[in-house]
Every structure is written in structure tokens, then in C-alpha cells.
mmCIF file of N, CA, C and O in Angstrom:
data_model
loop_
_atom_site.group_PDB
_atom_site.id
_atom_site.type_symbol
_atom_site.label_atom_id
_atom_site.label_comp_id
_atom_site.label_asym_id
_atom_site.label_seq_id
_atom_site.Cartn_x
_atom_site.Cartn_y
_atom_site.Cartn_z
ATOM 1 N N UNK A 9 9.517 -2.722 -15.738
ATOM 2 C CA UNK A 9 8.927 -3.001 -14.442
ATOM 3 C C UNK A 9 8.648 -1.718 -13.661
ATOM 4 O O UNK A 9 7.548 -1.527 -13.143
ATOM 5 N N UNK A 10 9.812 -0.701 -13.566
ATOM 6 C CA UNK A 10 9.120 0.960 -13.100
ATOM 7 C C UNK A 10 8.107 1.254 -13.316
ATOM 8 O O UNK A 10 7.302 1.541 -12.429
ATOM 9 N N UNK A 11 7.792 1.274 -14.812
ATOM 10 C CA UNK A 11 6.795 1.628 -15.218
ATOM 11 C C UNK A 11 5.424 1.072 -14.796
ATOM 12 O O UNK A 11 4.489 1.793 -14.445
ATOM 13 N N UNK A 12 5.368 -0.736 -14.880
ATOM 14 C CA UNK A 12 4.072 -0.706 -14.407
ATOM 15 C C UNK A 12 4.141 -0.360 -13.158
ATOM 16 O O UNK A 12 3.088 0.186 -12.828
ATOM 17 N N UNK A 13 5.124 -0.443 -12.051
ATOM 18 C CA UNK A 13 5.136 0.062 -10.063
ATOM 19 C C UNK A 13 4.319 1.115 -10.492
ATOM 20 O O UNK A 13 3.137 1.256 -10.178
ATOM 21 N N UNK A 14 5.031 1.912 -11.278
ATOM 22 C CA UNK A 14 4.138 3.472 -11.086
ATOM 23 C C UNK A 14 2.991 3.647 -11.767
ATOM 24 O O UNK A 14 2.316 4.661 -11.593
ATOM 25 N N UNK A 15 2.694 2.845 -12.478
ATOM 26 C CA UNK A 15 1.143 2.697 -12.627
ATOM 27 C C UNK A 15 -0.061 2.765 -11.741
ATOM 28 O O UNK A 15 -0.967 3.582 -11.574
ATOM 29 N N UNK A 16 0.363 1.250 -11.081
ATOM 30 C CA UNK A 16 0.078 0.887 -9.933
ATOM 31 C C UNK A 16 0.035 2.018 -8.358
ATOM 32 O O UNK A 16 -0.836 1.924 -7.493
ATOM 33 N N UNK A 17 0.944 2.802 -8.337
ATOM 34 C CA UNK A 17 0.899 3.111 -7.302
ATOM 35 C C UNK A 17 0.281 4.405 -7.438
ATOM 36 O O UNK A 17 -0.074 4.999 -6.421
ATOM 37 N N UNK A 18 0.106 4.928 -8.627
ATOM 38 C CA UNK A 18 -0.568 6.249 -8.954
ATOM 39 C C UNK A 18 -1.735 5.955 -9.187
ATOM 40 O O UNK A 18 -2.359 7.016 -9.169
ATOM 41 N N UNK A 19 -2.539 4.961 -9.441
ATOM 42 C CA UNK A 19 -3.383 4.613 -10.025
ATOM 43 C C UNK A 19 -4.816 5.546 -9.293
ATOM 44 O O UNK A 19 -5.006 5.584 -8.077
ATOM 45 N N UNK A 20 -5.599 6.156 -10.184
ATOM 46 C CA UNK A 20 -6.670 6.980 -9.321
ATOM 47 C C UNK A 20 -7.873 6.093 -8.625
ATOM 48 O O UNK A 20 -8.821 6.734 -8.172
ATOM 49 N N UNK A 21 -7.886 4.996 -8.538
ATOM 50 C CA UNK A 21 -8.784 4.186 -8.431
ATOM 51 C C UNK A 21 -8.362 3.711 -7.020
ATOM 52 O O UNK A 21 -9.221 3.689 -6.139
ATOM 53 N N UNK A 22 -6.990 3.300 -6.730
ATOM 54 C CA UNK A 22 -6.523 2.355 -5.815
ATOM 55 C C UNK A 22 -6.200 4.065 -4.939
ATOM 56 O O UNK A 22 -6.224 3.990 -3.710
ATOM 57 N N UNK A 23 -5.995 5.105 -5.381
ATOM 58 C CA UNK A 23 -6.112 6.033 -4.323
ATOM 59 C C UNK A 23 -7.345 6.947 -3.994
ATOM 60 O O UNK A 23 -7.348 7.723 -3.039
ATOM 61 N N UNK A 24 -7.991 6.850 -4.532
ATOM 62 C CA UNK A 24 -9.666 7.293 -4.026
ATOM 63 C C UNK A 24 -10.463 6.308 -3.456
ATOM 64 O O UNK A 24 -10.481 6.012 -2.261
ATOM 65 N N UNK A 25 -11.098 5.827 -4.311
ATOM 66 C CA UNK A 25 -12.387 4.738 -3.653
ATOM 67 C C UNK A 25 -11.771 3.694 -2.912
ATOM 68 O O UNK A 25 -12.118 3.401 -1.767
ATOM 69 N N UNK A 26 -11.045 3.239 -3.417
ATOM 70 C CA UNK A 26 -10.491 1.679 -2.973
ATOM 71 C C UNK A 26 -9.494 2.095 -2.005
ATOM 72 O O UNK A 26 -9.027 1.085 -1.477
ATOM 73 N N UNK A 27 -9.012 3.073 -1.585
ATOM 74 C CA UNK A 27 -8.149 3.487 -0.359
ATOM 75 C C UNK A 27 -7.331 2.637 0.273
ATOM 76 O O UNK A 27 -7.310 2.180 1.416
ATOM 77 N N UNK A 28 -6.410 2.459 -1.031
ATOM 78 C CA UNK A 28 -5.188 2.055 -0.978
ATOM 79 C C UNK A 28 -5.194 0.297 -0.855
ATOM 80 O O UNK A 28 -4.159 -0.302 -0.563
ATOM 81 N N UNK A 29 -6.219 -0.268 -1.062
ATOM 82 C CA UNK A 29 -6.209 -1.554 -1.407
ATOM 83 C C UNK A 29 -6.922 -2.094 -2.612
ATOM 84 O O UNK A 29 -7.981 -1.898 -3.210
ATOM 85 N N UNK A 30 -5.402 -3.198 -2.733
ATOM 86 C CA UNK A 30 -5.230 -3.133 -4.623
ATOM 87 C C UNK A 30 -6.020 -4.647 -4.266
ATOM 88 O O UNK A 30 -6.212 -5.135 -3.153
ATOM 89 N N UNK A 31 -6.310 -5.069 -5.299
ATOM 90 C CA UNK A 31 -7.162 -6.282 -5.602
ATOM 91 C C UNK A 31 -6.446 -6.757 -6.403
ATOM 92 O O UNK A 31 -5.656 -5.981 -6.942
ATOM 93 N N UNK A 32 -6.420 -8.306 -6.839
ATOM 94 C CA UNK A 32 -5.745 -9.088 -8.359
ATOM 95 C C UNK A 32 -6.940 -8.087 -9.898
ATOM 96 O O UNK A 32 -6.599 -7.534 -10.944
ATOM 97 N N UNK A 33 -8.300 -8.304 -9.252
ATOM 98 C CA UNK A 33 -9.241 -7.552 -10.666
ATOM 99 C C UNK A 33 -8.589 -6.246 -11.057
ATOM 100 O O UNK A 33 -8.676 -5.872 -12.226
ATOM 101 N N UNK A 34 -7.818 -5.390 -9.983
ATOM 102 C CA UNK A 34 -7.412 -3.681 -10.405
ATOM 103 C C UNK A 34 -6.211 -4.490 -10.921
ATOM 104 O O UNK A 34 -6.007 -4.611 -12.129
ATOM 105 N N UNK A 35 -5.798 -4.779 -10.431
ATOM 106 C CA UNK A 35 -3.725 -5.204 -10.992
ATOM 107 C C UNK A 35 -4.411 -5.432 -12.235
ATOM 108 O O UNK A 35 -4.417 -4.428 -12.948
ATOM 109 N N UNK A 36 -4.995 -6.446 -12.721
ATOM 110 C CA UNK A 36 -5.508 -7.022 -14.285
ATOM 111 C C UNK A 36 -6.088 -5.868 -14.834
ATOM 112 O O UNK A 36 -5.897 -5.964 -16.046
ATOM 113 N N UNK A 37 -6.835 -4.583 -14.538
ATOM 114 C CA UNK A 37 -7.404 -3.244 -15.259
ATOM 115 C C UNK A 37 -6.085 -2.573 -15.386
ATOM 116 O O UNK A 37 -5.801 -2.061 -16.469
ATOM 117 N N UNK A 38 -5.166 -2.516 -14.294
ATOM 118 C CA UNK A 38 -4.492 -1.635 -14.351
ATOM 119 C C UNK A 38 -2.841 -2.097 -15.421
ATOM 120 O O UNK A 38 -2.295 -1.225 -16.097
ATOM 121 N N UNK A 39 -2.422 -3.219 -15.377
ATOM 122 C CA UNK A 39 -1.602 -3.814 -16.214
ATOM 123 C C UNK A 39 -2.362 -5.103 -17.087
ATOM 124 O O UNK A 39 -2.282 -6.329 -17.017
ATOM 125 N N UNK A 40 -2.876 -4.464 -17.655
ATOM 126 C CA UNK A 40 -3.858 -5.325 -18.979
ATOM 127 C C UNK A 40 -2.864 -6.217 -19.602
ATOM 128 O O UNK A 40 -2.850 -7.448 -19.645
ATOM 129 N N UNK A 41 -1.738 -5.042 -20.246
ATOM 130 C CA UNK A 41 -0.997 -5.303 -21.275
ATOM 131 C C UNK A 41 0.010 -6.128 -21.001
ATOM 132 O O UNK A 41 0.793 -6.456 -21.893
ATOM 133 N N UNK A 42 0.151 -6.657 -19.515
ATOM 134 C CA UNK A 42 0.748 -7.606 -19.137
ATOM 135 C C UNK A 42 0.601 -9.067 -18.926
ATOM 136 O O UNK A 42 -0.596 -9.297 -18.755
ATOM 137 N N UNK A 43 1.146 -9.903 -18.878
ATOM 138 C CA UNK A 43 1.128 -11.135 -18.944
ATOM 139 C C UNK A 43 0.915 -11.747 -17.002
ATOM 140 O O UNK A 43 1.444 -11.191 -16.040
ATOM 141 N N UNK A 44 0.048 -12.930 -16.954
ATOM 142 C CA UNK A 44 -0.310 -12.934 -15.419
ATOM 143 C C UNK A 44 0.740 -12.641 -14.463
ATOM 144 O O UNK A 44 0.780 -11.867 -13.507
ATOM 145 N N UNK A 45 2.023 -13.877 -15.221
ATOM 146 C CA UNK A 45 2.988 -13.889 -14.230
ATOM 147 C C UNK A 45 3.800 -12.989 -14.349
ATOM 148 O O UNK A 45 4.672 -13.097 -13.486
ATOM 149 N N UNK A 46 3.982 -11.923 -15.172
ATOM 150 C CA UNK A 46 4.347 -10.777 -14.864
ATOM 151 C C UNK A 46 3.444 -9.768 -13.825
ATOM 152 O O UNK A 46 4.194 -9.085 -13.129
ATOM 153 N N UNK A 47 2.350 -9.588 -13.633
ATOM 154 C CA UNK A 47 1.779 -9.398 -13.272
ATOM 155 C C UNK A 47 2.379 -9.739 -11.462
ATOM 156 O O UNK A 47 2.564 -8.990 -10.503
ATOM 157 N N UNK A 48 2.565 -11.537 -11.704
ATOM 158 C CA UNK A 48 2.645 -11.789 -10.216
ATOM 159 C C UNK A 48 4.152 -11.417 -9.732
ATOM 160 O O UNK A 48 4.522 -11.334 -8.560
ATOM 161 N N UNK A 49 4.839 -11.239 -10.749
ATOM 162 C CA UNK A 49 6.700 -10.732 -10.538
ATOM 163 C C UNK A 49 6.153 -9.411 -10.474
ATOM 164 O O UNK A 49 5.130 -9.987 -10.104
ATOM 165 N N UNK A 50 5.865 -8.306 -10.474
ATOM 166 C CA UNK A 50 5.668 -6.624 -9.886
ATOM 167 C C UNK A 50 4.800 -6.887 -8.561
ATOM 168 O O UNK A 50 5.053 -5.997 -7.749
ATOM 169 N N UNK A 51 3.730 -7.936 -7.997
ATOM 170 C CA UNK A 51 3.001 -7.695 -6.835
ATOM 171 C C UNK A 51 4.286 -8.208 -6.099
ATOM 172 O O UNK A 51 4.923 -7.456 -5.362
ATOM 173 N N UNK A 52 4.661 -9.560 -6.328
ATOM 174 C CA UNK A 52 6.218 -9.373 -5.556
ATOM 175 C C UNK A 52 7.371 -8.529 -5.355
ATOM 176 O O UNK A 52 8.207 -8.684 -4.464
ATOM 177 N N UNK A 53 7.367 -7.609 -6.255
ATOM 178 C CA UNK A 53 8.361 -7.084 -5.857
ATOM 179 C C UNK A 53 7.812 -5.630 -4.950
ATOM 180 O O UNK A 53 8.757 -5.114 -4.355
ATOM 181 N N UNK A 54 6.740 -5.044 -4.789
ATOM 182 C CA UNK A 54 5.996 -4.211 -3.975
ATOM 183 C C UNK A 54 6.052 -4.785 -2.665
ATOM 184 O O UNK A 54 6.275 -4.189 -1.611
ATOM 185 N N UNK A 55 5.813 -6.072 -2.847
ATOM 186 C CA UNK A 55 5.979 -6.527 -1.307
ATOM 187 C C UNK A 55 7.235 -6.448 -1.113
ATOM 188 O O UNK A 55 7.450 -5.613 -0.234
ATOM 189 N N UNK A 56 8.615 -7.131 -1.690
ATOM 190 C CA UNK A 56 9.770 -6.784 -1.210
ATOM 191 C C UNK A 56 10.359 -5.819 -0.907
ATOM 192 O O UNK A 56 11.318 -5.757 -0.138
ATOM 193 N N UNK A 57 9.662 -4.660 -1.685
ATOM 194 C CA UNK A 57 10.110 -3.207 -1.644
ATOM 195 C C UNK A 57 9.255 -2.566 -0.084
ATOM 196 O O UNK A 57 9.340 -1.551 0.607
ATOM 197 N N UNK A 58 8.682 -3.462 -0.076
ATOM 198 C CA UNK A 58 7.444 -2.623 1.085
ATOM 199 C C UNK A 58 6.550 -1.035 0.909
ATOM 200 O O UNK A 58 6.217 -0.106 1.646
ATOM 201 N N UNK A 59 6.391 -1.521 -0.951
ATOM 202 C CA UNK A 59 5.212 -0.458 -1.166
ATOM 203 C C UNK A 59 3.645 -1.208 -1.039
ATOM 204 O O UNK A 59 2.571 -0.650 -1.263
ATOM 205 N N UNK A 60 3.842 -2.536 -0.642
ATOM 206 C CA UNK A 60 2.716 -3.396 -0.843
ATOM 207 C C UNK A 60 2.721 -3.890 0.102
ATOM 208 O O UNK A 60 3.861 -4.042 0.543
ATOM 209 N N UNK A 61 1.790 -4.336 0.833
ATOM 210 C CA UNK A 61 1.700 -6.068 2.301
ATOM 211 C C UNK A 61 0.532 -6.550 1.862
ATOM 212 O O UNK A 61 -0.506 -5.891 1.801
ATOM 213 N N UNK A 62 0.717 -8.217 1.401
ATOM 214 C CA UNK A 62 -0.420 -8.879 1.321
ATOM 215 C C UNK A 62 -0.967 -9.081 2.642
ATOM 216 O O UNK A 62 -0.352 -9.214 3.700
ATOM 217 N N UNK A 63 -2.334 -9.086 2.409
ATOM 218 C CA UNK A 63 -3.145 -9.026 3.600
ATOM 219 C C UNK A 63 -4.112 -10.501 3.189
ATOM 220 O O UNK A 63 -4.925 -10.903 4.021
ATOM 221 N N UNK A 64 -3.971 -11.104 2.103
ATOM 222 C CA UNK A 64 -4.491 -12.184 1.573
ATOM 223 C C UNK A 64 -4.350 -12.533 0.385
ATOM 224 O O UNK A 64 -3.850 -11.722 -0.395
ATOM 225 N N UNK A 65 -4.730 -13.762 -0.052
ATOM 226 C CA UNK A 65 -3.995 -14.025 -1.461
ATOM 227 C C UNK A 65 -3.988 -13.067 -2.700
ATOM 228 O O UNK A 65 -3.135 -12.826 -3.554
ATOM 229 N N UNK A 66 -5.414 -12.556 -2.451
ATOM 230 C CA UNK A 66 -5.720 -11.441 -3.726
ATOM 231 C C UNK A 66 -5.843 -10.089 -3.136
ATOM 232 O O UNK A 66 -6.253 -9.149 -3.817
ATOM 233 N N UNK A 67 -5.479 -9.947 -1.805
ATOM 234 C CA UNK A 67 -5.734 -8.597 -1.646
ATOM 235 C C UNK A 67 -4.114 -7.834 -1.021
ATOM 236 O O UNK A 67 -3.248 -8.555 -0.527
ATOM 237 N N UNK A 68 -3.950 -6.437 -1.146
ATOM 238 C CA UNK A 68 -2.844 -6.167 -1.214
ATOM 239 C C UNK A 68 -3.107 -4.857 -0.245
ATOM 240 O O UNK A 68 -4.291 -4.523 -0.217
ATOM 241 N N UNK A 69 -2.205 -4.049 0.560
ATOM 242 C CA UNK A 69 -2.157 -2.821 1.161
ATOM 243 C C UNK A 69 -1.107 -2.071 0.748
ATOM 244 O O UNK A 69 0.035 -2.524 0.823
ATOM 245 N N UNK A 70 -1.383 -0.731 0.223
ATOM 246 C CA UNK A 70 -0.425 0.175 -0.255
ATOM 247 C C UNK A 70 -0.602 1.312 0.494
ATOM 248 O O UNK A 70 -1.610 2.014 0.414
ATOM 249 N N UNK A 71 0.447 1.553 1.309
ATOM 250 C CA UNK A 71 0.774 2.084 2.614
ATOM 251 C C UNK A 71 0.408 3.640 1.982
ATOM 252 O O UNK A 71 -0.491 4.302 2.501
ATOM 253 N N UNK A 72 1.139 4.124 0.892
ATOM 254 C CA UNK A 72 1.376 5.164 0.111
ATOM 255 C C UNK A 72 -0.155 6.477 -0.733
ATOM 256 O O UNK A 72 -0.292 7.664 -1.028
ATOM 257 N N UNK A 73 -0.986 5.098 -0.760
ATOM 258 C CA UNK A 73 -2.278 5.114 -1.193
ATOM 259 C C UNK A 73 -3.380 5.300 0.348
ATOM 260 O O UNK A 73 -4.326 5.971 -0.066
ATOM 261 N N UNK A 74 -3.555 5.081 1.438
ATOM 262 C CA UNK A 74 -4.423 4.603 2.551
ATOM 263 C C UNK A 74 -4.392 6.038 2.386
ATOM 264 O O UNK A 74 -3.491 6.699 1.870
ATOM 265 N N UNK A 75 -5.779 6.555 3.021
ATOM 266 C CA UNK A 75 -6.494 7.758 2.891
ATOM 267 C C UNK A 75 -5.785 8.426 4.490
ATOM 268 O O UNK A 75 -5.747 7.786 5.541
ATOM 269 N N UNK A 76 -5.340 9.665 4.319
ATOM 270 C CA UNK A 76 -4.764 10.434 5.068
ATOM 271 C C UNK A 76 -5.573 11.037 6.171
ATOM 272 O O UNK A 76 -4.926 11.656 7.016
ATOM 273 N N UNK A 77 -6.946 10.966 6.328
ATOM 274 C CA UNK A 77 -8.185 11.137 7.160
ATOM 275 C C UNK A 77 -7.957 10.417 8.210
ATOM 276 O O UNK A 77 -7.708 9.213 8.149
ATOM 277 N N UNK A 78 -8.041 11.287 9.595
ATOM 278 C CA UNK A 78 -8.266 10.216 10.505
ATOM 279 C C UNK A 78 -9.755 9.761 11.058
ATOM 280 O O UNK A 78 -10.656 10.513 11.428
ATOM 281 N N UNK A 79 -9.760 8.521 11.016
ATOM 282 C CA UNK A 79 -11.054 8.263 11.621
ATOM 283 C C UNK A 79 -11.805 8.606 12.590
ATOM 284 O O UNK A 79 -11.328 8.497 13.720
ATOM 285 N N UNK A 80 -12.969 9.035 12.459
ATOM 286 C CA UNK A 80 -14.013 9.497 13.783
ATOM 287 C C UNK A 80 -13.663 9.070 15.094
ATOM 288 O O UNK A 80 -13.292 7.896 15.110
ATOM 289 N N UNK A 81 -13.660 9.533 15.989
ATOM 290 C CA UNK A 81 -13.379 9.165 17.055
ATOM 291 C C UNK A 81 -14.455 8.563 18.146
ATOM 292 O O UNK A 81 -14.112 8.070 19.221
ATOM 293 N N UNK A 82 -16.211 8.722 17.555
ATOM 294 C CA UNK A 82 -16.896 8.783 18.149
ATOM 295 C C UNK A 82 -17.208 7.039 17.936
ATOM 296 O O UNK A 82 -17.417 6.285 18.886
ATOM 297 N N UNK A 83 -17.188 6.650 16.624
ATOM 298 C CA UNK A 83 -17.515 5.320 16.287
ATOM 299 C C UNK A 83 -16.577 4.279 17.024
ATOM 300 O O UNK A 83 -17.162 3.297 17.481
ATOM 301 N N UNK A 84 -15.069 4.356 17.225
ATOM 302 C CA UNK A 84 -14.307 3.301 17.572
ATOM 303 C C UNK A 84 -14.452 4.303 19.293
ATOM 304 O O UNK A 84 -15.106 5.268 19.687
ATOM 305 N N UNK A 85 -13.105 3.078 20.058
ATOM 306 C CA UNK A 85 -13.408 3.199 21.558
ATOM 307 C C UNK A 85 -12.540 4.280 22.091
ATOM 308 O O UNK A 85 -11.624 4.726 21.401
ATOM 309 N N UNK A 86 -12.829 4.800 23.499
ATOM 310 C CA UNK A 86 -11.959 5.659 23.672
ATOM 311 C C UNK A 86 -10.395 5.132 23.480
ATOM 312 O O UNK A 86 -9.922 4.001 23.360
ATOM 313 N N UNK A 87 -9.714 6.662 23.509
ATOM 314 C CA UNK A 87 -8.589 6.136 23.276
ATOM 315 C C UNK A 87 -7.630 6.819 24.244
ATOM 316 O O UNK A 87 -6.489 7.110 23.884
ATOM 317 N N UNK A 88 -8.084 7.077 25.470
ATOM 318 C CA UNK A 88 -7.377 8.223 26.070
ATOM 319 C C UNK A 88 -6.173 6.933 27.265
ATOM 320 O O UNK A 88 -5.044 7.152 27.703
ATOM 321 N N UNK A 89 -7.024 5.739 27.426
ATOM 322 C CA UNK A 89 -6.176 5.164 28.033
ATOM 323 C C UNK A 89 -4.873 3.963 27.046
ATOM 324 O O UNK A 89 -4.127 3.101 27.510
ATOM 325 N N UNK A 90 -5.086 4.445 25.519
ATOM 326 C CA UNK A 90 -4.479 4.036 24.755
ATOM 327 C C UNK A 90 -2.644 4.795 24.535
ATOM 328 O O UNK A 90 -2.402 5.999 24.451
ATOM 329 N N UNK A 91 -1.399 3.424 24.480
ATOM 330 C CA UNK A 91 -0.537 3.801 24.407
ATOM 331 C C UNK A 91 0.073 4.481 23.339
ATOM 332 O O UNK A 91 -0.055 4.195 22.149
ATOM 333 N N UNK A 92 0.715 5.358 23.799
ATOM 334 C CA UNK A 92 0.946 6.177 22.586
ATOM 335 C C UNK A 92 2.672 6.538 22.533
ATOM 336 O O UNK A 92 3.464 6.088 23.362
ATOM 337 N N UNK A 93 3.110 7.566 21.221
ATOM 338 C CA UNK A 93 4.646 7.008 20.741
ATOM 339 C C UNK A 93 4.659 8.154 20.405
ATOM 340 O O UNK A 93 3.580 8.685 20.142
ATOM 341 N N UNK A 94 6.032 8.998 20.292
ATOM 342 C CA UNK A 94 6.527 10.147 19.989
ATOM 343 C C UNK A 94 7.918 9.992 19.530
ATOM 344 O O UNK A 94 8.865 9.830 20.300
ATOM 345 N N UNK A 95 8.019 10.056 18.080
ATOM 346 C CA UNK A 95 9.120 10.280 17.397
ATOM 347 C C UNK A 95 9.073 11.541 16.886
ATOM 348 O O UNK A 95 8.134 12.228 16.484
ATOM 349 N N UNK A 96 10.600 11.788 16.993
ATOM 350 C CA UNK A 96 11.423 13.095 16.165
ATOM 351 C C UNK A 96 12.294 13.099 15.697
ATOM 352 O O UNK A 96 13.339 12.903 16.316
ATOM 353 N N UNK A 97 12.264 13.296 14.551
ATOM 354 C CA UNK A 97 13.224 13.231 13.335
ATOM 355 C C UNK A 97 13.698 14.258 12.798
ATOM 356 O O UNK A 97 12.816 15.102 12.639
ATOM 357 N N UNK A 98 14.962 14.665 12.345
ATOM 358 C CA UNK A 98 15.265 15.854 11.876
ATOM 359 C C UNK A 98 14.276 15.852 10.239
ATOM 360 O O UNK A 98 13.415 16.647 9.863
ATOM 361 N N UNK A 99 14.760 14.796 9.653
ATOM 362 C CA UNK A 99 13.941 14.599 8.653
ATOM 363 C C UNK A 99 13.914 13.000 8.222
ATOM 364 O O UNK A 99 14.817 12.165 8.264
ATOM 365 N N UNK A 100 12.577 12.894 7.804
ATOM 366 C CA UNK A 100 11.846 11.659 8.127
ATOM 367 C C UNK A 100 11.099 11.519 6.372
ATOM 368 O O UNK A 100 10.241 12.253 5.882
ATOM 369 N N UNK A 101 11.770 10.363 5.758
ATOM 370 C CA UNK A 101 10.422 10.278 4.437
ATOM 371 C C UNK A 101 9.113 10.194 4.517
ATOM 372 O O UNK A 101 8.818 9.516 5.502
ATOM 373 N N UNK A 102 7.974 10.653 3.808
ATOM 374 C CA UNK A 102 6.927 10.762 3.602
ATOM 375 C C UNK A 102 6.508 9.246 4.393
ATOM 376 O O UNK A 102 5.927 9.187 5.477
ATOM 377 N N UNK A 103 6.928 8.124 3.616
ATOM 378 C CA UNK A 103 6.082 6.934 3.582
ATOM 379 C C UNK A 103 6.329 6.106 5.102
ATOM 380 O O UNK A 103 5.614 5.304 5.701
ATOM 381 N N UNK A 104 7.637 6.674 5.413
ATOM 382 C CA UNK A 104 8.307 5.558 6.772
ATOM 383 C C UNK A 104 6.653 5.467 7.928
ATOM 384 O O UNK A 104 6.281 4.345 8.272
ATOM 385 N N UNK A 105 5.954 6.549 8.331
ATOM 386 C CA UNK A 105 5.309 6.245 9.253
ATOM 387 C C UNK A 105 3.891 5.533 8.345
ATOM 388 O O UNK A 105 3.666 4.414 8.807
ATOM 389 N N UNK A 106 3.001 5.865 7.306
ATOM 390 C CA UNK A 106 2.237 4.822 6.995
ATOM 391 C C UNK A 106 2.877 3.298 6.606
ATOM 392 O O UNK A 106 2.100 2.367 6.817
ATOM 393 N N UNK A 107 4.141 2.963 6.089
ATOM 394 C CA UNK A 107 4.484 1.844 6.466
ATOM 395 C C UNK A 107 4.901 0.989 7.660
ATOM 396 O O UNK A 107 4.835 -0.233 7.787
ATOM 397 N N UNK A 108 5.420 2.077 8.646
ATOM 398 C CA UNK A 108 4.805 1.198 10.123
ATOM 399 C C UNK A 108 3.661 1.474 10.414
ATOM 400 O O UNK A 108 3.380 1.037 11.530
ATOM 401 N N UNK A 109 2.980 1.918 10.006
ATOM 402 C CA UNK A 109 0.802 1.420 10.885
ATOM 403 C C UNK A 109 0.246 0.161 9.780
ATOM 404 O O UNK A 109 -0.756 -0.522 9.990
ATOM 405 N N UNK A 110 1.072 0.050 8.671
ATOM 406 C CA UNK A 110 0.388 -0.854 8.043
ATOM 407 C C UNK A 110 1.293 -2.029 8.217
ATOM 408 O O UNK A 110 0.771 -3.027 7.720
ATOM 409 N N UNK A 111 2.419 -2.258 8.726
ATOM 410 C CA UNK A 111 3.086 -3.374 9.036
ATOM 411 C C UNK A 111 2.664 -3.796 10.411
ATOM 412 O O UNK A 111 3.146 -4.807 10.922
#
């Protein structure tokens, strides 16, 4: 089961183009050699682990994968009267803050 997670979560597809959202069609490219409901025992356990949040039946968010770019500022609305948050941590894992913007 490691093995396919880290398939999955390395996968160059689900971290370039598809920016960090996995589909059931990539899970099936990406664990071929697996059986469906195995397949559906690793998307569960990403969600339990919270490397995954379904966002719908077939679609999935991988916090780990979402493109590190921040978005233009010119296209969405201002944001100057938007609330904002300041944490400090002596030391803080990589993933803790894209898994709270995607939760």
C-alpha cells in the first residue's frame, strides 16, 4: 500500500498539469496493476491520512501536489480589506499550511 501512496503522490502528471487534482481515470493510469477496490482502499486511506480531500465522487485534492504559484492578483478581487492570519512556528512541516487552505 506505501508503495502505490507514493506513486500516487509523486506522480508527474497529478503534479504538473493536473495541479494536484487526482481523478478516478489517473488513479486507474497510475495503479493499473491494481484491482478497483484496492484502488478504492488507498483513495481512502489518503483521505484518512489527509494527503487527499474528496471534493466529489471522482475527484480528489492533494494538498502536497497544488501548484505553489500564487495567483494574479489582478483577475480575482481586491484583497486589501480581506482578513488575514499570522502564524509562527519554531518549526512547522512542509504540508501543515497547504492542508489547511485545502481543508
Amino acid at each position: 500500500m506505501t508503495n502505490a501512496i507514493y506513486r500516487i503522490i509523486t506522480d508527474q502528471e497529478l503534479r504538473g498539469p493536473a495541479a494536484g487534482r487526482l481523478t478516478r481515470e489517473m488513479t486507474r493510469r497510475i495503479l493499473g496493476d491494481y484491482e478497483s477496490y484496492h484502488r478504492d482502499l488507498i483513495l481512502n486511506l489518503l483521505k484518512r491520512f489527509e494527503l487527499a480531500y474528496p471534493a466529489r465522487d471522482d475527484i480528489w485534492y492533494l494538498p502536497g501536489a497544488l501548484p505553489q504559484d500564487e495567483p494574479a492578483s489582478a483577475s480575482g478581487p481586491a484583497w486589501s480589506d480581506a482578513l488575514t492570519f499570522e502564524y509562527e512556528y519554531p518549526e512547522l512541516p512542509e504540508s501543515v499550511i497547504t492542508r489547511f487552505i485545502v481543508r
